[in-house]
Short mmCIF file of C-alpha atoms in Angstrom, two decimals:
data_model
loop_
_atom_site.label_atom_id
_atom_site.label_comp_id
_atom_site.label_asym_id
_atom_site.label_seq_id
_atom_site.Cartn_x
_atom_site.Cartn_y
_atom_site.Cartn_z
CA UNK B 1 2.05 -23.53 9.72
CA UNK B 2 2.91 -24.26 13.27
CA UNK B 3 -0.16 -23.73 15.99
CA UNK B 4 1.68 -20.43 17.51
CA UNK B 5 2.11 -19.27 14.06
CA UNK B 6 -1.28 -19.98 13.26
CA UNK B 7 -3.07 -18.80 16.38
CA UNK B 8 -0.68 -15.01 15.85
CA UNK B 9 -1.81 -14.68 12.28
CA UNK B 10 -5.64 -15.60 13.15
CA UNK B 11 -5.47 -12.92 16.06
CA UNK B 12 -3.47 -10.42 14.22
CA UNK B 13 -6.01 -10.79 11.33
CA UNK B 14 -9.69 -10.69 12.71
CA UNK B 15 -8.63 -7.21 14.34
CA UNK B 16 -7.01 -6.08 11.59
CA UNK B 17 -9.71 -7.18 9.00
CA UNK B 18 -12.13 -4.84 11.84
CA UNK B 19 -9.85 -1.84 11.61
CA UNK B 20 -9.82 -2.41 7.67
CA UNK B 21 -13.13 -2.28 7.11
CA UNK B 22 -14.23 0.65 9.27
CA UNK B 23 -10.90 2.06 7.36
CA UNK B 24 -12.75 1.59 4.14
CA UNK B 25 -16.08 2.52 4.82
CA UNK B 26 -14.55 5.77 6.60
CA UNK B 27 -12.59 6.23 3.56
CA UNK B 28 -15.47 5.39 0.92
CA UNK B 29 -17.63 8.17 3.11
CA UNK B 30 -15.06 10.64 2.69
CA UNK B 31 -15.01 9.86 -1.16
CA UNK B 32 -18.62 10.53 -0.98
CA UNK B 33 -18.67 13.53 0.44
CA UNK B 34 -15.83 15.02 -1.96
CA UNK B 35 -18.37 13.72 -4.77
CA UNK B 36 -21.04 15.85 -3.93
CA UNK B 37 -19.85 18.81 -2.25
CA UNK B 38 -16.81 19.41 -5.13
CA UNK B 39 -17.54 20.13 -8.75
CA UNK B 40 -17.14 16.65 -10.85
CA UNK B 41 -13.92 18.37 -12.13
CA UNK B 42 -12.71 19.16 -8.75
CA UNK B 43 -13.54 15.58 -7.49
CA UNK B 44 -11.70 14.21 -10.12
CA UNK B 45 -8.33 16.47 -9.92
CA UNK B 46 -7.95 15.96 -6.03
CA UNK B 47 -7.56 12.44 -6.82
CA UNK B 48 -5.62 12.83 -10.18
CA UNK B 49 -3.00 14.90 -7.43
CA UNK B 50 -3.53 12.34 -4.18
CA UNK B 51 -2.40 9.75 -7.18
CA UNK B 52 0.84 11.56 -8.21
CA UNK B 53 1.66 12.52 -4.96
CA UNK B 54 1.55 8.49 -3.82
CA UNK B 55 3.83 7.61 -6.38
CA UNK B 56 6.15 9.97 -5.65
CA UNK B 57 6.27 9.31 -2.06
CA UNK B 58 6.67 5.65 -3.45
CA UNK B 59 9.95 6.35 -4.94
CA UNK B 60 11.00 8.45 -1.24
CA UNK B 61 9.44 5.43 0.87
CA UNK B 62 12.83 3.21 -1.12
CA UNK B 63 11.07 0.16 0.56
CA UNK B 64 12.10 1.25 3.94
CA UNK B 65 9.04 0.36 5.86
CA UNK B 66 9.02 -3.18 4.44
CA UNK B 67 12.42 -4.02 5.38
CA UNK B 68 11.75 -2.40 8.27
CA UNK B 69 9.42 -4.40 9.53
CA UNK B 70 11.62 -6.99 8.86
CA UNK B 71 14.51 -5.52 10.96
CA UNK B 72 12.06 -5.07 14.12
CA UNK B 73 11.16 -8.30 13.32
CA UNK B 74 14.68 -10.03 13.39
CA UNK B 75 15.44 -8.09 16.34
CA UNK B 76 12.22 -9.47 18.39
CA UNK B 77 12.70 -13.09 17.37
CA UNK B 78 16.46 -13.08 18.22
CA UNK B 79 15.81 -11.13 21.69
CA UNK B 80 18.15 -8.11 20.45
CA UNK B 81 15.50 -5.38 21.51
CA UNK B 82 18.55 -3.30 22.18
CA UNK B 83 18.83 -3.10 18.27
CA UNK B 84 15.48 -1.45 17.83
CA UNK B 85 16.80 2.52 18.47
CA UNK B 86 19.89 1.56 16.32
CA UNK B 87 17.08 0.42 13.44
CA UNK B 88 14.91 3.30 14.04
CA UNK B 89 17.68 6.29 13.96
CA UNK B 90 18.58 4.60 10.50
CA UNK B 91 14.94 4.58 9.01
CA UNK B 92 14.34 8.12 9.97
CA UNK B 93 18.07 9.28 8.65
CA UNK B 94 17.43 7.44 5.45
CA UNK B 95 13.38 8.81 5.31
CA UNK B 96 14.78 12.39 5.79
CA UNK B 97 17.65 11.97 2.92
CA UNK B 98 14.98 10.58 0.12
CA UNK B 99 11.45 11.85 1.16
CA UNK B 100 13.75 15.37 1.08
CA UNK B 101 15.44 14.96 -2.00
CA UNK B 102 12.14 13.90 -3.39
CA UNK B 103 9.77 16.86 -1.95
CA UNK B 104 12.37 19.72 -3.53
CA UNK B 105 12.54 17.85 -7.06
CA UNK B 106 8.40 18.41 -6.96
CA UNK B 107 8.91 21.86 -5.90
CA UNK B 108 11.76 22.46 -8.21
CA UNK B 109 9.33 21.24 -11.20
CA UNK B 110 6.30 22.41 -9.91
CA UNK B 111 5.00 24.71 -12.78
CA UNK B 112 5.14 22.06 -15.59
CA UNK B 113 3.41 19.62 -13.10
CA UNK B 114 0.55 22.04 -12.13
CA UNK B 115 0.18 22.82 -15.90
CA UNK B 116 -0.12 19.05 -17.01
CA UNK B 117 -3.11 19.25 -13.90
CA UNK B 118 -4.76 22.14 -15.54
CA UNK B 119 -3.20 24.80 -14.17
CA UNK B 120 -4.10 23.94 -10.04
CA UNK B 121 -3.13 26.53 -8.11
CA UNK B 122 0.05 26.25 -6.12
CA UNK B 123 -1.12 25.97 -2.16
CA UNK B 124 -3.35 23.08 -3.17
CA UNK B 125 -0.51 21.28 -4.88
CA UNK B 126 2.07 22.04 -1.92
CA UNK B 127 -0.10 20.70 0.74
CA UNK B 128 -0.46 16.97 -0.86
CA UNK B 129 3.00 18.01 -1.59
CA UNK B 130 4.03 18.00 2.18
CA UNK B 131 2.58 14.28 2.47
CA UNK B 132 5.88 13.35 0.91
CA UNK B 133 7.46 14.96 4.61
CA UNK B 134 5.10 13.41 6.68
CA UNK B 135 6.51 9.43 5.14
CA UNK B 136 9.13 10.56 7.70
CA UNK B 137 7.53 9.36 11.14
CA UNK B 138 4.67 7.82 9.58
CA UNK B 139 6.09 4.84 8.11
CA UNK B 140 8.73 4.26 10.76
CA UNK B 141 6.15 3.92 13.18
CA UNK B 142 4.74 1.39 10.70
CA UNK B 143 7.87 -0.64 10.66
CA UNK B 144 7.95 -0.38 14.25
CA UNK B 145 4.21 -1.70 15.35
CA UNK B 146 4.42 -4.17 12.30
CA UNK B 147 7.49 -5.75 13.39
CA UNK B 148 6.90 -6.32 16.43
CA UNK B 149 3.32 -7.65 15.67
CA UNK B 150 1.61 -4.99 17.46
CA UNK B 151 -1.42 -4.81 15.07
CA UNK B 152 -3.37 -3.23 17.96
CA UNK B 153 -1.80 -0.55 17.85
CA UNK B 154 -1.21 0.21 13.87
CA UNK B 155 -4.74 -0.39 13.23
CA UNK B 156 -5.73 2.16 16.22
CA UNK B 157 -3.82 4.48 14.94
CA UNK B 158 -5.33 3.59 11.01
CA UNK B 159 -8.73 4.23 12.09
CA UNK B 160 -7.67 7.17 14.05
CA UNK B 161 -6.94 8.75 11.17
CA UNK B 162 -9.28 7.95 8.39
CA UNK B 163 -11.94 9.33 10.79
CA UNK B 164 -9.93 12.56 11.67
CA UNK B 165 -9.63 13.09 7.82
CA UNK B 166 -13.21 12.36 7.21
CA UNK B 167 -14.09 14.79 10.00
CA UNK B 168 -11.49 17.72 8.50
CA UNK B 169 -12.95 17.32 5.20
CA UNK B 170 -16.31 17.96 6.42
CA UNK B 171 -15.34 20.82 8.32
CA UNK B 172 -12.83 22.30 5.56
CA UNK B 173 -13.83 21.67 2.16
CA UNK B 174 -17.20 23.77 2.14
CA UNK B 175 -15.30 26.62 2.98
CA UNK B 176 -12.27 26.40 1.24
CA UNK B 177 -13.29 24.15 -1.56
CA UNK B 178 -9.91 22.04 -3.31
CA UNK B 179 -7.49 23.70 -1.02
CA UNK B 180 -9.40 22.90 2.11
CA UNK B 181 -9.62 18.87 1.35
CA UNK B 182 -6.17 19.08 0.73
CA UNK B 183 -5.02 20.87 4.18
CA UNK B 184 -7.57 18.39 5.67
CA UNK B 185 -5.50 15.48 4.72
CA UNK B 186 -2.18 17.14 5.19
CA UNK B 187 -2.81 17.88 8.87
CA UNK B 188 -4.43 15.17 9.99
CA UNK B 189 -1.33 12.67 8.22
CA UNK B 190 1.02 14.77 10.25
CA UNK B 191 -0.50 15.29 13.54
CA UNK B 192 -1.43 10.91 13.54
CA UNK B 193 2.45 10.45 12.41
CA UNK B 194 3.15 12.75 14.85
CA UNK B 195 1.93 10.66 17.83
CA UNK B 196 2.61 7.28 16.63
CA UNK B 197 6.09 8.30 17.01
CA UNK B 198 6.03 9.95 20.49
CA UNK B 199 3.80 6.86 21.70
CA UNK B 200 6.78 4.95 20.19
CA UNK B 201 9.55 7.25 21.81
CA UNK B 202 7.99 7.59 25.37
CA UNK B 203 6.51 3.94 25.81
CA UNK B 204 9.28 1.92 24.19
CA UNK B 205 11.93 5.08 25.62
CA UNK B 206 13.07 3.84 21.93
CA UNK B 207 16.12 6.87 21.69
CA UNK B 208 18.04 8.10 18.25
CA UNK B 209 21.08 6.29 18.84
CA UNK B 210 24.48 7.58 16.90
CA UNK B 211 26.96 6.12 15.24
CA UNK B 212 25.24 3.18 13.38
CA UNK B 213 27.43 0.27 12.70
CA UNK B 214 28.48 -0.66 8.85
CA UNK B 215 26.53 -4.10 9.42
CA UNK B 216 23.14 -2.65 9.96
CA UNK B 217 23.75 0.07 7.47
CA UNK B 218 24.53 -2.48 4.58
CA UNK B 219 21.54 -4.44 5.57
CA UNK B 220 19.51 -2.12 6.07
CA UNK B 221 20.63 -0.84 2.44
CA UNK B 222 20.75 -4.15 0.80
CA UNK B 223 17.06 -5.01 2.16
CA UNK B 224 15.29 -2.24 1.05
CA UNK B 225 17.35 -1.46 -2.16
CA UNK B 226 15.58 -4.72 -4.12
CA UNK B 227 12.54 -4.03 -1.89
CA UNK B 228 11.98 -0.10 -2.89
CA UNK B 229 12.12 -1.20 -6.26
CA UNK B 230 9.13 -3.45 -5.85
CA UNK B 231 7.41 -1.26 -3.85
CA UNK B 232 7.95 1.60 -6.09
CA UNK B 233 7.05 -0.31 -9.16
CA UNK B 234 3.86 -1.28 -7.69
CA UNK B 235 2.64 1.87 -6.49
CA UNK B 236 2.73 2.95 -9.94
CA UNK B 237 0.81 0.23 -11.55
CA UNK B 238 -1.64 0.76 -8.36
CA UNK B 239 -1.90 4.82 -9.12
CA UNK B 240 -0.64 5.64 -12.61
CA UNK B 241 -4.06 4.83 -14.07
CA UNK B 242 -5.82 7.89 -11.91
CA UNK B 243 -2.61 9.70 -13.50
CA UNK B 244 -3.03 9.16 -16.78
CA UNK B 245 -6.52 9.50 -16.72
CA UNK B 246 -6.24 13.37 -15.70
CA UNK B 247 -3.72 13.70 -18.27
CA UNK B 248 -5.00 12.08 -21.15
CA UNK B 249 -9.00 12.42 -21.19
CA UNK B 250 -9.48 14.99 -18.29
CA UNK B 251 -10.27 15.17 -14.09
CA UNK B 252 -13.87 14.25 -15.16
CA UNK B 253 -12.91 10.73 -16.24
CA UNK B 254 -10.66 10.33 -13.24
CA UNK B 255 -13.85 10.91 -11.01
CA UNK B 256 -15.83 8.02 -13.13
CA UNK B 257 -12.77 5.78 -12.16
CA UNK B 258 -12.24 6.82 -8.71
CA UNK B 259 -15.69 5.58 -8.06
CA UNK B 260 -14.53 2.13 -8.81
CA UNK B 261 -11.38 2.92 -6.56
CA UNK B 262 -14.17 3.39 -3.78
CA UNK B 263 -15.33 0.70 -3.81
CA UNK B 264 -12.31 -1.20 -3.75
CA UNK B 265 -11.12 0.68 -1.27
CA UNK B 266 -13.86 -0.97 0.99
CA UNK B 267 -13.05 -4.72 -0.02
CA UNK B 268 -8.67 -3.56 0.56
CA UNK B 269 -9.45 -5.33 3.92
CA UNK B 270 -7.87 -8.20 2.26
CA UNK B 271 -4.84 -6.48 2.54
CA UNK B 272 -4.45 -6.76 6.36
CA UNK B 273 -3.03 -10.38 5.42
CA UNK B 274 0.20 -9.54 3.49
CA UNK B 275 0.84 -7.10 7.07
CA UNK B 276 0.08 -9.12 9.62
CA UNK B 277 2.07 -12.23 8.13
CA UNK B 278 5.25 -10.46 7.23
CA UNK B 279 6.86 -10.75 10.58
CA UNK B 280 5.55 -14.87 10.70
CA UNK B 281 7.32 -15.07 7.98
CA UNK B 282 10.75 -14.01 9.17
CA UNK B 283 10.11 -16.39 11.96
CA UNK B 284 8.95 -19.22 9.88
CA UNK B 285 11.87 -18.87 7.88
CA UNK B 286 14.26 -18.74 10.44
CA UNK B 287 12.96 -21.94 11.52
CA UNK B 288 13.12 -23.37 8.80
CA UNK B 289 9.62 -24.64 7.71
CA UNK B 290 9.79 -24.89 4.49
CA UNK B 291 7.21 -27.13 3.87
CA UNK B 292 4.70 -24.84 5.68
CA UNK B 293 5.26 -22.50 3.83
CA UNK B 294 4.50 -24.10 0.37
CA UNK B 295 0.95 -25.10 2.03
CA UNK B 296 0.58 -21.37 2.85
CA UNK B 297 1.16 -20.49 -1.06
CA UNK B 298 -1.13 -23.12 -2.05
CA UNK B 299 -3.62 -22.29 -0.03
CA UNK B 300 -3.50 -18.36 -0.53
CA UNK B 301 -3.58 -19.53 -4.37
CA UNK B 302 -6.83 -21.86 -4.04
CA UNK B 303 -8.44 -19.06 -2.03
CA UNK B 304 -8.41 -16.14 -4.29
CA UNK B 305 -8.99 -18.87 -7.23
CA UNK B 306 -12.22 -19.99 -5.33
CA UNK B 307 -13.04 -16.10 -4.16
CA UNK B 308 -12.69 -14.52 -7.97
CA UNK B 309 -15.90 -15.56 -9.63
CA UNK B 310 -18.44 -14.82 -6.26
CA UNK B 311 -17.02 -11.55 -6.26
CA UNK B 312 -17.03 -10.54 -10.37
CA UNK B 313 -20.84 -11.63 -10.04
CA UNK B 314 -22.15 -10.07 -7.29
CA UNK B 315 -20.40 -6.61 -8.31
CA UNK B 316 -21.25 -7.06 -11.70
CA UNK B 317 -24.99 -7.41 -10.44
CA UNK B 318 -24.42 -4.95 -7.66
CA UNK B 319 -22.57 -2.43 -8.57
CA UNK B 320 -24.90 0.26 -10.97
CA UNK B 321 -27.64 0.21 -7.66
CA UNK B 322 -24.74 0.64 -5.06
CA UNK B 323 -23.49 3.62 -7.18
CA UNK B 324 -27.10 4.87 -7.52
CA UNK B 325 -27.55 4.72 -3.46
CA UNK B 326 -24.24 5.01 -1.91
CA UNK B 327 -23.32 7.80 -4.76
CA UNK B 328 -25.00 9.71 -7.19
CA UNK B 329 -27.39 8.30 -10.23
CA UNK B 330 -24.79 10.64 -12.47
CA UNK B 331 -21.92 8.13 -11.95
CA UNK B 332 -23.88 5.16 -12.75
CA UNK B 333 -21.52 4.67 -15.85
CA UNK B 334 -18.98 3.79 -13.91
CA UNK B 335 -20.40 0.52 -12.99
CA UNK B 336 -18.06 -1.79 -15.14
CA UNK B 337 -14.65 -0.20 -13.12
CA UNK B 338 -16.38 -1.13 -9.86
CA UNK B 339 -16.34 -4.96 -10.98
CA UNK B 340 -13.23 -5.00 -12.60
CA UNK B 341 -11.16 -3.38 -10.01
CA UNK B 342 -12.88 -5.13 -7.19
CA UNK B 343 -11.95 -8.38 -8.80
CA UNK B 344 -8.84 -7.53 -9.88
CA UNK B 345 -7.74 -6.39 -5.96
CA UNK B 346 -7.80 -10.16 -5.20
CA UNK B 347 -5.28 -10.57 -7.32
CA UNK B 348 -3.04 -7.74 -6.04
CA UNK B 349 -3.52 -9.02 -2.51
CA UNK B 350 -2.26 -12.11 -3.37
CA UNK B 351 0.91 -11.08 -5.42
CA UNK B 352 1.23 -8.98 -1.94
CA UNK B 353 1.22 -11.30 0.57
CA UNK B 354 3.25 -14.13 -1.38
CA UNK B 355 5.60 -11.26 -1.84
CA UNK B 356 5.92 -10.83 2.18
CA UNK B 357 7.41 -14.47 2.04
CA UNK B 358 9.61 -13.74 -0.39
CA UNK B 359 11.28 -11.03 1.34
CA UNK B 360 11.72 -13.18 4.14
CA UNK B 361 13.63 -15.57 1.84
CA UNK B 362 15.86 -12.68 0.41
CA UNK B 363 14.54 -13.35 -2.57
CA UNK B 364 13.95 -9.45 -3.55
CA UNK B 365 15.75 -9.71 -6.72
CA UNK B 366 13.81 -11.62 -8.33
CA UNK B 367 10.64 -10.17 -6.79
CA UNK B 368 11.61 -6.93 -7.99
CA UNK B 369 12.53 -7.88 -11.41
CA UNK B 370 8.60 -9.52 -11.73
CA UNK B 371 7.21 -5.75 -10.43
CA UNK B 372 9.17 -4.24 -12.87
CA UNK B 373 8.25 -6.17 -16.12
CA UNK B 374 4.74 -6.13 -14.82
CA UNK B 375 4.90 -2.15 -14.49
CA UNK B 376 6.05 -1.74 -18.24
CA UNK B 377 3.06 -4.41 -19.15
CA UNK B 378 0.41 -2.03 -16.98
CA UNK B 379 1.90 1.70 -18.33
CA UNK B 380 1.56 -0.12 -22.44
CA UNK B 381 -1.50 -1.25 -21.33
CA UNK B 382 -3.12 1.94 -19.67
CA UNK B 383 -2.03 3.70 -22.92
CA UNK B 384 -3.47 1.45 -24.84
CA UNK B 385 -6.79 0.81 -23.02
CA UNK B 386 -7.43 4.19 -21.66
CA UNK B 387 -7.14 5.27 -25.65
CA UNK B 388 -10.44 3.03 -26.56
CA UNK B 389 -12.01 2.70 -23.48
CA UNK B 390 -11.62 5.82 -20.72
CA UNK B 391 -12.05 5.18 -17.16
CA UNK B 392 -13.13 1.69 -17.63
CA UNK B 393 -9.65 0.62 -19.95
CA UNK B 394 -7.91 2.24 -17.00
CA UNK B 395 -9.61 -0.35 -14.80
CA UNK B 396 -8.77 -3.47 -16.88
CA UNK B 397 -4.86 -2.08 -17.53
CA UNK B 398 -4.77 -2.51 -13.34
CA UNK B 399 -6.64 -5.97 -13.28
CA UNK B 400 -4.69 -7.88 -15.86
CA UNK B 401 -1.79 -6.35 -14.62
CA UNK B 402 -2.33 -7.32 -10.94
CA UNK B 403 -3.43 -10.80 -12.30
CA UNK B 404 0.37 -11.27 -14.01
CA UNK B 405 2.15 -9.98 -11.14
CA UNK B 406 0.30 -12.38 -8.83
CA UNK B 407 1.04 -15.55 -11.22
CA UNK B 408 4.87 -14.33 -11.33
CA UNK B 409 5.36 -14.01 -7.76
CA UNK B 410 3.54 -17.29 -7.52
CA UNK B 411 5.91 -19.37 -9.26
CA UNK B 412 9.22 -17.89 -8.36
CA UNK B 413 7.58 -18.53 -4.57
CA UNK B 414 7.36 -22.10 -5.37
CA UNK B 415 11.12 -22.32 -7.03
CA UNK B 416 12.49 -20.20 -3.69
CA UNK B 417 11.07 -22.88 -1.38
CA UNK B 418 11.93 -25.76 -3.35
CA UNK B 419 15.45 -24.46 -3.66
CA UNK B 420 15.40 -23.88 0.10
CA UNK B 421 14.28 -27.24 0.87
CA UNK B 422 16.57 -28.93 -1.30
CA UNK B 423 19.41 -27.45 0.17
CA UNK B 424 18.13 -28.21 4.06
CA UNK B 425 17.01 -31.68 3.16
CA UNK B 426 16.75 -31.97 7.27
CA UNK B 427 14.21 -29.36 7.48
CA UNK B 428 10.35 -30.04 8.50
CA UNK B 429 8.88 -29.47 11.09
CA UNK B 430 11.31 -31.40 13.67
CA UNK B 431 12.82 -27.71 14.42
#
């Protein structure tokens, strides 16, 4: 990796890893709370829901702030800022045609839904509902600060908003119990989305801009098509065990496993990588350094090789006296889900990040074809596991599953670059 390269991913990444980790211990506070001041049932149903909802929205998100990113990015290294309202009045148009189509089909089959949840009332289920709306500014403005490797302000905005939902939890679920964490986390998504965009709209004086060309339409459309499907594939495998958890053995298994999900949640801070180097790697591949880029696979590979076995033992040894302080001595049986999922996330951070690279290579076929053979391995073995095990199969469903995806994105990495360099036998790093 070239020394600018290097010195923007370094930068991008030690304030990112900050913002990530006050993220997660914001968010693991807010877990807390819900775990003592709901009923176990309640704990566990709110989370059963946020699940659902999240892979919903994954199907309405179609990939779009992914490809994106990349757009922004494209734009910034070729100097054609002029593109950026033309690339933002398409995300939103698309973002309004699917998060839409997919917000009425959950109101259209609402009843069946709510009865597969136990019956939860209706304003409880419409307000995680409305999250699927809110994708609509909120992940443009992702795109947007991504791509144009303003981490600064994404991770602001991040922490901004973990703390305003920890804050409207406090203040709304004693009163109005279920319905009150869910209004909590409606409003506060909306009114952060809200101002991401105007700080986007009045800073950048970023305009909607009408008619869009065919070109960026078709790329735009061709990017994200391959990309959604990954992204939508792996939101399930990330959520679906919560889902089936609630469905299959009750809300008060779901609250044993979203313990583990705490925790995890913490330790996600790996996952500022993947962000920060999507937008390198559109450069780096536009340049052409191929061979930089197969050191950054083998490296990322080595890493989480050399990181797995520290962090299965110390969470394995950890992990029942962490619950016992940082919880309640009542969810001390969820212990085994806090090392498996923990370990396991290295794994999904990996299969993340290479992934960045290979949507800068246009290889999203492929990519998307790995998610989905990996998401039919993780929904057999959820049913399987969750059968014999509970909350704890759930976890190991998610960790082999995350494992496979990582080792198939790993080797069709390493044919995409080969192929790359092969056909550029010129390239190195004389561009």
């Amino acid at each position: 990796m070239m020394s600018g390269h290097l010195k923007t991913f370094v930068r991008g990444s030690l304030f990112s890893f900050s913002a990530m980790f006050i993220g997660g211990v914001v968010n693991y506070l807010t877990r807390r709370y819900l775990a003592l001041h709901l009923s176990e049932y309640n704990f566990g149903l709110f989370y059963g829901m946020f699940s659902f909802v999240s892979i919903a929205g994954s199907f309405a998100e179609f990939g779009l702030t992914q490809s994106g990113t990349v757009l922004f990015a494209e734009a910034e290294t070729e100097g054609k800022t002029g593109e950026c309202s033309k690339i933002l009045t398409g995300l939103l148009v698309l973002r309004a045609l699917f998060c839409s189509v997919i917000f009425a089909g959950l109101l259209l089959f609402q009843e069946g839904i709510r009865k597969g949840f136990g019956s939860v009332g209706f304003l409880p289920y419409l307000l995680l509902c409305f999250l699927i709306l809110i994708q609509i500014p909120d992940g443009t403005g992702i795109s947007f600060w991504n791509g144009k490797k303003l981490f600064s302000v994404s991770n602001g905005l991040f922490i901004c908003k973990t703390v305003l939902i920890f804050l409207g939890v406090s203040l709304l679920t004693p009163y109005f119990s279920l319905s009150g964490t869910c209004a909590a986390f409606a409003a506060v998504s909306l009114g952060t989305a809200l101002l991401s965009l105007t700080m986007l709209c009045v800073h950048f004086r970023i305009r909607p801009a009408f008619p869009l060309d065919r070109t960026l339409w078709k790329r735009m459309l061709s990017l994200s098509g391959y990309v959604a499907l990954s992204i939508m594939f792996l939101n399930v495998v990330y959520h679906i065990g919560g889902v089936l958890l609630t469905f299959l053995k009750g809300a008060e298994s779901t609250s044993y496993y979203n313990i583990g999900l705490s925790f995890m949640q913490i330790i996600q801070v790996t996952m500022v990588f993947p962000t920060i180097f999507l937008p390198i790697a559109v450069q780096m591949t536009r340049e052409r350094k191929f061979d930089s880029l197969k050191k950054v696979l083998y490296l990322s590979v080595v890493v989480t090789l050399l990181l797995l076995p520290a962090t299965a033992v110390f969470f394995h040894l950890t992990s029942p006296a962490l619950i016992a302080l940082l919880f309640a001595e009542k969810y001390a049986p969820a212990a085994p889900t806090v090392t498996i999922l923990c370990s396991g996330l290295l794994f999904y951070t990996l299969s993340h990040f290479l992934s960045q690279i290979l949507i800068s290579m246009n290889a999203v076929k492929a990519m998307a074809l790995n998610t989905l053979m990996v998401t039919g391995l993780n929904l057999l073995l959820n049913l399987l596991f969750i059968h014999f095990f509970d909350y704890t199969g759930a976890a190991w469903a998610s960790a082999v599953s995350y494992f496979c995806l990582a080792l198939l994105n790993a080797l069709l990495l390493h044919r995409t670059i080969t192929r790359f360099s092969l056909a550029d036998p010129a390239e190195g790093e004389s561009h």
